[in-house]
Amino acid sequence: MVTTKEISTSLSASVDWKKVREDFPILKREVNGKPLVYLDNAASSQKPKQVIDAIVHYYSHYNANVHRGVHTLSQEGTHAFEASRLLVKEFINASKTEEVIFTKGTTGAINLLAYSWGRKYIQEGDEILISQLEHHSNIVPWQMLCEGKKATLKIVPINEKGELIWDKFLQLLSDKTKLISVAHISNALGPVNPVKNIIQEAHQRNILVHIDGAQAAPHQKIDVQDMDCDFYTFSGHKMCGPTGIGILYGKEKWLEEMPPFEGGGEMIKTVSFEKTIYNDLPFKFEAGTPHIEGAIVLGDAIKYLTGIGLENISKREHELLHLATKELNSLDGIRLIGTAAEKSSVLSFLVGDIHPFDMGTILDKMGVAVRTGHHCCQPLMAWFDIPGTVRASFSFYNNENDIDRLIEAVKKAIKMLS
Amino acid sequence: MASMVEIEKELEEDFALFDDWEGKYDYLIGLGKDLPLIDDKYKTDEYIVRGCQSRVWLHAANNGDFVFYSADSDAIITKGLVALLVKVLNGQKAEEIAHADLSFIDRIGLKEHLSPNRSNGLVSMIKQMKLYALALTKH
């Protein structure tokens, strides 16, 4: 009998990762005289030539405004735009393309949600539940909403591994709770939250759930129907696509009820000075000329990722994470921040009392790009009582040599900074 | 008291002795050890330089037209950077500090610290030091 583990091992082994890496032209450049080692994938991923070529192809062949013109270019552009929406729908297994809204990114999507859904449904005294792990993008829009509505933002605490404390989560649910908004995966520390269980508990109490999928969509298969989340948001640029494009997925019944976020062209059916009739989904939420190139090329990024296979990607990134964790742990004075049992390919760490900024500066001189600081998670850093961390985040196009180079650079930094 | 230009030139010569980044950074970290340390009572939020990834506390006092800085940071490269500025600006006339050029930082090979990146505090430190000097000229 073949186990699941064996199947996934053989899957990952079947991909020629060396060849995959060749797809990323930027990885051939040098930084400070050394070949680039890019380990800041949680901030933004690099782009394969298939995606870069698709941008050039778009502007060279069918650049025109969408959903408007009767001319051929506009029709071709519109076709490609809507074809991409279909790809996104399939990528996350939404039930309809109407449930897929193009936004500027995860941040844009969460703001849309907070403004549109929040303004309609949140009343004085209501509660919105987020977690200690959240990115500022999943804190501030809710904070702004709560301030305006005299509602309360409640925080699910975490344990020292960076995992949500389940009992506390349950205790915080009440009949005042109207929405739970949590990250699928924490950007700063990498733990994968038990979103399915969260959603089940919420739905038993008629509470809606938004999942911030910015760190999950690039790394694992997303199935919004299986998860049964009410809303799911993610960004193109973290998953090999362009910047400035992201997705708000929402169940059709909620999106139908929500008022438009921005007014303008595209989102209307008819306009008179007396009354405007809003357009149908998804256009109701897409006022103005959209980021056409971004939306179309996001489709190419999706084709690229699914061509490799999200399972393969997940498996490969876990291999890299485990190797890097093992190697890093063998160094003296290493403190890993975030050691959840289920973890994505993010490695946040500190060494002795070396400041993350100092470490990041030396690593950069060694050609190794990592993120240092609070990772847009100041409340989380405050909880750990640390100024920030050094974060190495891996993508499937990284390799064992990148990890060797990271370790070598960390050793050099320790020598120079201790 | 040497002029700003003289001190900058001296620093440029010192840094030129190192032909690789490691030497330059070792030297920069070493400069941090000579930094006139800020009195603990000023190590409060009020004296923090905004815009730095590490914490930098900066205090300025004057003796007539001349400005004297003290500072500290929890990151040692940042501490070296602020020490570099203090070395050039300390004891200079407020008026001159407010108009200081400071492009020597580029010339000594620390250009990356001048990029307008939010993780980078050097630009904020320079701005804060000049603001202190400007405030003192107005008193």
XYZ file of C-alpha atoms in Angstrom:
557
model
C 0.000 0.000 0.000
C 1.263 3.431 -0.922
C 1.018 6.104 1.758
C 0.091 9.729 1.101
C 3.582 10.734 2.134
C 5.147 8.458 -0.465
C 2.879 9.811 -3.157
C 3.793 13.398 -2.347
C 7.511 12.545 -2.206
C 7.351 10.992 -5.636
C 5.373 13.988 -6.901
C 7.947 16.470 -5.673
C 10.775 14.328 -7.032
C 9.115 14.233 -10.439
C 9.593 17.983 -10.933
C 12.896 19.159 -12.374
C 13.443 21.942 -9.830
C 16.715 22.976 -11.447
C 14.835 23.648 -14.668
C 12.062 25.477 -12.772
C 14.655 27.812 -11.270
C 15.878 28.632 -14.770
C 12.483 30.214 -15.422
C 13.330 33.112 -13.083
C 15.703 35.535 -14.843
C 16.222 37.714 -11.762
C 17.834 34.824 -9.899
C 20.766 35.083 -12.299
C 21.676 38.599 -11.187
C 24.303 39.564 -8.685
C 23.844 41.652 -5.553
C 26.876 43.288 -3.975
C 29.103 41.210 -6.217
C 27.542 37.893 -5.240
C 24.873 35.755 -6.890
C 21.502 36.752 -5.473
C 19.937 34.487 -2.866
C 16.331 35.619 -2.666
C 14.686 34.601 0.600
C 12.088 37.345 0.919
C 9.315 35.451 -0.810
C 6.741 36.156 1.896
C 7.064 39.847 1.024
C 6.888 39.309 -2.732
C 7.723 36.460 -5.047
C 9.887 36.656 -8.145
C 8.357 36.246 -11.593
C 9.031 33.494 -14.102
C 9.729 34.445 -17.718
C 6.303 33.053 -18.663
C 4.720 35.818 -16.561
C 7.142 38.511 -17.724
C 6.511 37.516 -21.351
C 2.749 37.629 -20.767
C 3.016 41.278 -19.670
C 4.896 42.161 -22.859
C 2.430 40.101 -24.901
C -0.539 41.924 -23.407
C 0.770 45.396 -24.207
C 2.071 44.283 -27.604
C -1.126 42.604 -28.773
C -4.424 43.497 -27.164
C -4.074 46.492 -24.898
C -7.402 48.370 -24.835
C -10.037 49.138 -22.234
C -12.198 46.199 -21.257
C -15.979 45.745 -21.167
C -16.521 48.842 -23.315
C -15.464 48.920 -26.930
C -17.010 46.960 -29.767
C -13.665 46.931 -31.507
C -11.556 43.813 -31.719
C -8.825 44.846 -29.290
C -11.335 45.632 -26.559
C -13.123 42.353 -27.180
C -9.908 40.356 -27.050
C -8.807 42.190 -23.934
C -12.160 41.593 -22.272
C -12.030 37.937 -23.215
C -8.568 37.540 -21.685
C -9.648 39.482 -18.587
C -12.672 37.279 -18.002
C -10.715 34.130 -18.878
C -8.366 35.053 -16.067
C -11.296 35.432 -13.668
C -12.275 31.902 -14.603
C -8.748 30.689 -13.884
C -8.879 32.346 -10.458
C -12.254 30.754 -9.795
C -10.803 27.326 -10.577
C -7.604 28.055 -8.659
C -9.549 28.531 -5.419
C -12.484 26.303 -6.412
C -15.096 29.033 -6.082
C -18.496 27.989 -7.355
C -18.953 30.941 -9.726
C -16.897 33.621 -11.434
C -19.294 36.190 -9.940
C -17.673 35.410 -6.606
C -14.251 36.547 -7.810
C -13.593 40.285 -7.484
C -10.395 41.825 -8.781
C -8.849 44.229 -6.280
C -5.522 46.003 -5.836
C -4.282 43.278 -3.552
C -5.065 41.637 -0.236
C -5.013 44.986 1.528
C -7.389 46.459 -1.051
C -9.655 43.449 -0.740
C -9.839 43.629 3.060
C -10.547 47.345 2.921
C -13.330 46.704 0.421
C -14.782 44.132 2.761
C -14.498 46.289 5.876
C -15.991 49.277 4.114
C -18.777 47.570 2.204
C -19.794 44.608 4.361
C -18.702 46.251 7.588
C -20.613 49.482 7.122
C -23.792 47.600 6.366
C -23.666 44.874 8.986
C -21.618 46.089 11.924
C -23.564 47.941 14.589
C -22.676 49.561 17.893
C -21.664 46.944 20.449
C -20.828 44.269 17.880
C -17.541 42.415 18.032
C -15.030 41.486 15.344
C -12.513 38.817 16.188
C -8.967 38.801 14.809
C -5.815 37.147 16.149
C -2.568 38.247 17.706
C -0.785 37.056 14.560
C -2.408 39.359 12.059
C -0.685 41.534 9.499
C -1.473 45.239 9.885
C -3.668 44.865 6.764
C -5.950 42.568 8.710
C -5.949 44.796 11.793
C -6.219 48.412 10.722
C -9.272 48.209 8.376
C -11.234 46.490 11.171
C -9.958 48.944 13.741
C -11.130 51.827 11.529
C -14.518 50.171 11.103
C -14.883 49.521 14.846
C -13.941 53.099 15.681
C -16.598 54.450 13.353
C -19.270 52.026 14.505
C -18.433 51.887 18.223
C -17.854 48.170 17.806
C -15.099 46.193 19.546
C -12.101 44.447 18.087
C -11.258 41.299 20.064
C -7.961 39.474 19.798
C -7.430 35.708 19.899
C -4.207 35.122 21.854
C -1.388 32.812 20.764
C 0.994 30.502 22.601
C 4.796 30.792 22.552
C 4.965 28.617 19.416
C 2.830 31.117 17.549
C -0.304 28.943 17.502
C -3.779 30.262 18.282
C -4.990 29.166 21.706
C -8.093 27.206 20.810
C -9.872 27.400 24.178
C -9.424 31.139 24.306
C -10.738 31.407 20.773
C -13.896 29.546 21.750
C -14.293 31.664 24.866
C -14.148 34.844 22.798
C -17.065 33.810 20.576
C -20.335 35.357 21.671
C -23.631 36.474 20.234
C -22.007 39.874 19.750
C -19.386 38.391 17.401
C -20.296 39.236 13.825
C -17.097 38.425 11.974
C -13.883 36.476 12.443
C -11.001 37.666 10.283
C -7.824 35.619 10.537
C -4.779 34.790 8.465
C -4.652 31.386 6.826
C -0.893 31.515 7.388
C 0.966 34.107 9.469
C 3.373 36.145 7.355
C 5.749 36.841 10.211
C 6.105 33.388 11.740
C 4.561 30.917 9.339
C 2.050 28.893 11.398
C -0.894 27.520 9.441
C -4.080 28.346 11.321
C -6.834 25.708 11.688
C -9.125 27.709 9.427
C -11.558 24.883 8.732
C -12.220 24.346 12.429
C -12.515 28.087 12.981
C -15.082 28.349 10.195
C -17.079 25.388 11.534
C -17.248 26.871 15.015
C -18.167 30.268 13.607
C -20.907 28.998 11.359
C -22.525 27.068 14.199
C -22.990 30.499 15.773
C -23.977 32.319 12.550
C -20.720 34.240 12.506
C -19.115 35.028 9.140
C -15.442 34.321 8.488
C -12.887 36.114 6.350
C -9.594 34.344 5.731
C -6.550 36.426 4.776
C -4.907 34.067 2.314
C -2.011 36.277 1.196
C 0.559 33.794 2.551
C -1.361 30.639 1.715
C -2.447 31.026 -1.901
C 1.111 30.841 -3.286
C 2.023 27.736 -1.323
C -0.855 25.284 -1.076
C -4.054 24.246 -2.808
C -6.904 26.543 -1.788
C -10.466 25.259 -1.847
C -12.893 27.911 -0.634
C -15.884 25.593 -0.925
C -14.277 22.854 1.115
C -13.102 25.441 3.660
C -16.568 27.031 3.546
C -15.162 30.485 4.304
C -17.434 33.424 3.572
C -14.606 35.583 2.241
C -11.050 34.838 1.143
C -8.455 37.400 0.040
C -5.030 37.124 -1.577
C -2.486 39.002 -3.710
C -1.066 38.334 -7.158
C 2.452 39.515 -6.485
C 3.139 36.926 -3.805
C 2.263 34.102 -6.215
C 4.481 34.888 -9.199
C 1.996 37.409 -10.606
C 2.153 41.184 -11.024
C 1.872 43.737 -8.228
C -1.303 45.796 -7.903
C -3.704 42.923 -8.450
C -5.441 40.797 -5.863
C -8.614 38.917 -5.223
C -11.592 39.157 -2.963
C -13.558 35.939 -3.014
C -16.970 36.116 -1.371
C -19.943 33.820 -1.297
C -22.389 35.134 -3.848
C -25.179 35.626 -1.305
C -23.010 37.993 0.760
C -21.590 39.875 -2.206
C -25.104 40.374 -3.589
C -26.206 41.990 -0.341
C -23.154 44.192 0.033
C -23.277 47.788 -1.224
C -20.642 48.965 -3.722
C -17.339 50.154 -2.308
C -16.327 52.732 -4.899
C -18.530 54.551 -7.384
C -17.643 55.240 -10.992
C -17.646 53.646 -14.394
C -17.987 49.882 -14.847
C -19.873 49.382 -11.568
C -23.108 50.880 -12.924
C -25.964 49.684 -15.099
C -27.623 53.046 -15.653
C -26.844 56.490 -14.329
C -29.109 59.490 -14.168
C -28.753 62.462 -11.877
C -31.671 61.123 -9.854
C -30.682 57.499 -9.467
C -27.935 55.061 -10.364
C -28.592 51.375 -10.820
C -25.579 49.322 -9.855
C -24.135 46.664 -12.067
C -24.277 42.931 -11.295
C -21.536 40.903 -9.685
C -18.619 40.980 -9.995
C -18.591 44.390 -11.739
C -20.456 46.103 -8.906
C -17.167 46.065 -6.987
C -14.869 46.950 -9.868
C -15.365 50.679 -10.422
C -13.168 52.367 -12.982
C -10.732 50.872 -15.450
C -9.282 47.863 -13.702
C -5.646 46.740 -13.640
C -6.245 44.860 -16.895
C -2.694 43.715 -17.474
C -2.383 42.635 -13.845
C -5.607 40.652 -13.927
C -4.776 38.930 -17.213
C -1.220 38.100 -16.200
C -2.387 36.808 -12.828
C -4.048 34.147 -14.957
C -0.658 33.324 -16.482
C 0.858 33.105 -13.000
C -1.891 30.692 -12.004
C -1.233 28.595 -15.106
C 2.438 28.543 -14.203
C 1.853 27.464 -10.601
C -0.754 24.843 -11.448
C 1.541 23.584 -14.213
C 4.082 22.689 -11.529
C 1.308 21.630 -9.163
C 0.486 23.199 -5.806
C 1.068 19.870 -4.075
C 4.554 19.672 -5.559
C 5.218 23.273 -4.575
C 4.043 22.649 -1.032
C 6.157 19.536 -0.713
C 9.286 21.189 -2.121
C 8.944 24.217 0.128
C 8.574 21.984 3.170
C 11.754 20.151 2.210
C 13.572 23.477 2.033
C 12.032 24.683 5.295
C 13.052 21.529 7.149
C 16.585 21.647 5.822
C 16.969 25.354 6.655
C 15.468 24.877 10.122
C 17.875 22.020 10.842
C 20.917 23.925 9.575
C 20.010 27.127 11.379
C 19.289 25.274 14.607
C 22.804 23.867 14.553
C 24.231 27.378 15.062
C 24.894 28.681 18.570
C 22.514 31.253 20.000
C 19.747 30.756 17.427
C 16.233 31.443 18.633
C 13.481 30.469 16.234
C 10.365 32.609 16.600
C 7.304 30.607 15.664
C 7.690 26.870 15.978
C 4.122 25.765 15.300
C 3.582 22.102 14.481
C 2.001 22.998 11.173
C 4.061 25.629 9.458
C 4.556 27.244 6.080
C 7.977 27.980 4.557
C 8.755 30.959 6.764
C 11.715 30.939 9.121
C 11.754 33.808 11.590
C 14.747 33.940 13.901
C 17.046 35.917 16.141
C 20.661 35.208 17.070
C 21.831 36.043 20.597
C 21.267 39.743 21.136
C 22.084 40.700 17.548
C 19.577 43.221 16.235
C 17.662 42.017 13.144
C 18.615 45.202 11.286
C 22.327 44.499 11.800
C 21.873 40.893 10.680
C 19.874 41.930 7.608
C 22.506 44.507 6.631
C 25.339 41.979 6.713
C 23.222 39.348 4.927
C 22.531 41.855 2.157
C 26.244 42.489 1.770
C 26.585 38.722 1.324
C 23.961 38.783 -1.452
C 21.258 37.224 0.721
C 17.897 39.013 0.677
C 15.833 38.472 3.828
C 13.287 40.642 5.545
C 14.100 42.167 8.898
C 11.933 44.100 11.306
C 8.404 43.739 12.524
C 6.961 42.384 9.231
C 3.933 44.685 9.528
C 3.012 42.806 12.721
C 3.900 45.196 15.510
C 1.381 43.762 18.001
C 2.854 40.304 17.427
C 6.420 41.510 17.992
C 5.262 43.306 21.138
C 3.759 40.021 22.372
C 7.125 38.281 21.984
C 8.814 41.399 23.426
C 11.305 41.530 20.555
C 12.224 44.415 18.233
C 11.551 42.239 15.211
C 13.033 39.163 13.610
C 15.128 38.115 10.675
C 12.798 36.300 8.312
C 13.919 33.933 5.594
C 10.960 32.794 3.528
C 11.314 30.103 0.899
C 9.734 29.516 -2.439
C 9.816 26.425 -4.631
C 12.485 28.035 -6.839
C 14.938 28.290 -3.956
C 17.384 25.452 -3.559
C 19.809 23.790 -1.165
C 22.595 26.108 -2.275
C 20.491 29.108 -1.193
C 20.268 27.558 2.270
C 24.042 26.982 2.376
C 24.567 30.602 1.414
C 22.118 31.768 4.103
C 23.905 29.752 6.781
C 27.308 30.980 5.619
C 26.043 34.588 5.704
C 24.501 34.181 9.162
C 27.795 32.745 10.440
C 29.680 35.712 8.995
C 27.186 38.138 10.551
C 27.523 36.456 13.949
C 31.298 36.808 13.699
C 31.113 40.482 12.760
C 28.336 41.521 15.127
C 29.085 39.612 18.331
C 37.780 72.532 16.158
C 38.163 71.005 12.722
C 35.604 72.007 10.122
C 32.967 69.606 8.872
C 34.746 69.304 5.546
C 38.034 68.466 7.265
C 36.424 65.778 9.404
C 34.599 64.333 6.416
C 37.833 64.198 4.456
C 39.549 62.421 7.329
C 36.742 59.875 7.504
C 36.894 59.340 3.761
C 40.615 58.611 4.078
C 40.014 56.234 6.980
C 37.374 54.283 5.093
C 39.498 54.240 1.941
C 42.020 52.087 3.839
C 39.591 49.176 3.507
C 39.075 47.742 0.077
C 36.188 45.459 1.036
C 32.841 45.978 2.712
C 33.824 43.885 5.726
C 36.605 46.231 6.691
C 34.370 49.255 6.223
C 31.630 47.746 8.353
C 34.031 46.622 11.066
C 35.340 50.172 11.184
C 31.827 51.628 11.239
C 30.843 49.329 14.125
C 34.018 50.449 15.891
C 33.017 54.116 15.491
C 29.812 53.314 17.359
C 31.875 52.524 20.444
C 33.133 56.137 20.565
C 29.663 57.639 20.274
C 28.876 60.193 23.026
C 26.128 58.179 24.721
C 22.799 59.753 25.440
C 21.869 60.126 29.102
C 19.526 57.318 30.158
C 16.877 59.862 31.115
C 16.539 60.806 27.434
C 16.075 57.213 26.304
C 12.361 57.762 25.958
C 9.910 57.802 23.084
C 10.238 61.564 22.901
C 13.863 61.270 21.771
C 13.398 58.367 19.366
C 14.202 59.081 15.733
C 11.178 57.964 13.717
C 11.727 55.986 10.556
C 14.461 53.671 11.776
C 14.049 49.909 11.887
C 16.172 49.846 15.008
C 15.647 52.225 17.880
C 17.754 55.388 17.825
C 17.635 57.961 20.580
C 19.080 61.358 19.817
C 19.586 64.394 22.052
C 20.988 67.792 21.164
C 22.225 70.604 23.378
C 23.927 73.859 22.537
C 26.694 75.970 23.899
C 26.115 79.311 22.307
C 26.012 78.747 18.550
C 27.553 75.304 18.806
C 25.548 72.088 18.877
C 26.437 68.918 20.749
C 24.735 65.613 20.152
C 24.494 62.413 22.122
C 22.753 59.288 20.945
C 22.378 55.520 21.207
C 20.857 52.650 19.289
C 19.989 49.033 19.974
C 21.567 48.005 16.653
C 25.342 48.284 16.366
C 25.528 49.190 12.667
C 22.951 51.902 13.258
C 24.977 53.052 16.241
C 28.002 53.282 13.938
C 26.011 55.340 11.453
C 24.803 57.804 14.050
C 28.347 57.995 15.442
C 29.577 58.877 11.970
C 27.157 61.808 11.819
C 27.905 62.924 15.354
C 31.622 62.853 14.606
C 31.101 65.310 11.739
C 28.417 67.512 13.237
C 29.353 67.692 16.918
C 30.548 71.081 18.055
C 29.690 72.725 14.738
C 27.630 75.860 14.363
C 23.884 75.259 14.230
C 23.627 77.312 11.056
C 26.230 75.156 9.311
C 24.655 71.888 10.486
C 21.306 72.948 9.102
C 22.906 73.316 5.674
C 25.387 70.432 5.881
C 25.798 68.466 2.649
C 26.909 65.101 4.101
C 27.417 63.480 0.713
C 30.657 62.041 2.108
C 28.549 59.065 3.267
C 28.166 58.101 -0.358
C 31.881 58.543 -0.976
C 32.988 56.345 1.922
C 30.995 53.438 0.487
C 27.867 53.463 2.630
C 25.572 54.646 -0.121
C 23.021 51.909 0.571
C 22.172 53.622 3.847
C 21.045 56.746 2.026
C 18.304 55.090 -0.014
C 14.798 56.401 0.664
C 13.731 53.063 2.090
C 11.630 52.919 5.193
C 13.863 50.303 6.753
C 16.630 52.795 6.637
C 17.151 55.275 9.399
C 20.120 57.310 8.264
C 18.008 59.761 6.286
C 15.724 60.207 9.290
C 18.695 60.710 11.599
C 20.147 63.422 9.368
C 16.776 65.127 9.180
C 16.365 65.025 12.953
C 19.870 66.364 13.610
C 19.258 69.234 11.199
C 15.888 69.956 12.762
C 17.494 70.211 16.192
C 20.091 72.589 14.764
C 17.432 74.677 13.049
C 15.414 74.879 16.253
C 18.497 76.048 18.123
C 19.230 78.790 15.594
C 15.766 80.186 16.180
C 16.109 80.462 19.943
